[in-house]
Coordinates of C-alpha atoms in Angstrom, one line a residue:
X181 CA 28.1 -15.2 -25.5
X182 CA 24.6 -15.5 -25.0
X183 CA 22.3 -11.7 -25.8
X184 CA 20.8 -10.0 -22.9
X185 CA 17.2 -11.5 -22.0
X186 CA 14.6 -9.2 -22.8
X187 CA 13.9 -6.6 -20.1
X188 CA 10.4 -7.8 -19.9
X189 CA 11.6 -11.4 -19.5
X190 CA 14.6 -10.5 -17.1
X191 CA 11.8 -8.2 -14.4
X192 CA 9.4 -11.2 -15.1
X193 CA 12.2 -13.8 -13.9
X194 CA 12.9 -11.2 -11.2
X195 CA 9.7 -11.3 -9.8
X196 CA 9.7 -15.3 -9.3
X197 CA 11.5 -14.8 -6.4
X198 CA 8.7 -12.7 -5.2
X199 CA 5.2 -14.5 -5.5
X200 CA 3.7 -11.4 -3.9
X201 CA 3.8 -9.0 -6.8
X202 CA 3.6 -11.8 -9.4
X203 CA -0.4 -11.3 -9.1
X204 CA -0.1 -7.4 -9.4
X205 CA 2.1 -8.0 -12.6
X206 CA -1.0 -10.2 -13.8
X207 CA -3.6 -7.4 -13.5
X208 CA -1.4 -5.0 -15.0
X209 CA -0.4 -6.5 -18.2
X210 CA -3.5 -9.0 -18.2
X211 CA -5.5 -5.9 -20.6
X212 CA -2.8 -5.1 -22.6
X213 CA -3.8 -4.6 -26.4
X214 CA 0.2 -6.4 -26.9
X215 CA 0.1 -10.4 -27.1
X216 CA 3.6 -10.1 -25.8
X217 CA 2.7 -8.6 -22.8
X218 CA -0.2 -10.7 -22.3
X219 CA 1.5 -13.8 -22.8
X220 CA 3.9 -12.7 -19.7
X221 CA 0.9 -11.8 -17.8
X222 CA -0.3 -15.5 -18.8
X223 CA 3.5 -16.8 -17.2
X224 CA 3.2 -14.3 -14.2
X225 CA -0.6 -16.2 -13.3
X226 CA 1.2 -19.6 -13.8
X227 CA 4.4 -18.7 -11.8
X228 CA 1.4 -17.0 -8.9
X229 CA -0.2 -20.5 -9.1
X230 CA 2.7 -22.1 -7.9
X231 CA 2.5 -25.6 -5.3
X232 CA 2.3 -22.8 -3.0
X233 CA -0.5 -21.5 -3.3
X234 CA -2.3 -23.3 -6.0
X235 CA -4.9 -23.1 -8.5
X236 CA -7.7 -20.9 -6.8
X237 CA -11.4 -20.5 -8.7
X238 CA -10.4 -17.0 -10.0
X239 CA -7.1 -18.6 -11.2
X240 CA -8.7 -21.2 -13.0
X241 CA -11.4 -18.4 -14.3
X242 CA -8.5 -16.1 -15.9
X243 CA -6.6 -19.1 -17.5
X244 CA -9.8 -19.9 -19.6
X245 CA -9.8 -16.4 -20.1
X246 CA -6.2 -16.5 -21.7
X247 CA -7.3 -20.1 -23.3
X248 CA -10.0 -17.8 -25.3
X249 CA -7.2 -15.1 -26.1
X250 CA -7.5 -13.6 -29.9
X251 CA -4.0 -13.9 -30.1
X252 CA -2.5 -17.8 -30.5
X253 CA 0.6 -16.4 -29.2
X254 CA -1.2 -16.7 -25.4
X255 CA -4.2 -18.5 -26.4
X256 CA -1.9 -21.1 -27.3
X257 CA 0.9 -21.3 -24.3
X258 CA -2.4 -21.6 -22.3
X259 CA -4.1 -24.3 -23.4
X260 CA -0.8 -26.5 -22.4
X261 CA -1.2 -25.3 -18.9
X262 CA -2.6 -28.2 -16.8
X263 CA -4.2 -26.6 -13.3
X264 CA -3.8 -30.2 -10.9

């Protein structure tokens, strides 16, 4: 038997289904002083950017933001993200 996701992954899986709030989540964790929580705000911008509604300017703007992140645990997950 598998361990229980972390909460912060289980609300950030939660939210998928709801690409509303997935930009909120963004702005709330994006100026966290913990990697951890940056790199979900990182996943919570990508999920935001999905087919649906795409890779705006100020998308694009805060992914080179994360890209220049002081922590490789989200500077690294970023630069792998490809905006089309």
């Amino acid at each position: 038997m598998d361990p229980p996701p972390d909460p912060h992954v289980r609300f950030l899986l939660d939210l998928r289904a709801s690409s509303s709030r997935l930009g909120e989540l963004e702005l709330e964790l994006r100026a966290s002083p913990d990697p951890r929580l940056r790199r979900l705000a990182l996943e919570a911008l990508v999920q935001a950017a999905s087919p649906k509604n795409g890779w705006t300017a100020e998308r694009r703007e805060l992914l080179e933001r994360y890209r220049k992140d002081p922590s490789p645990a989200v500077a690294g997950p970023a630069s792998f993200v490809m905006p089309p």
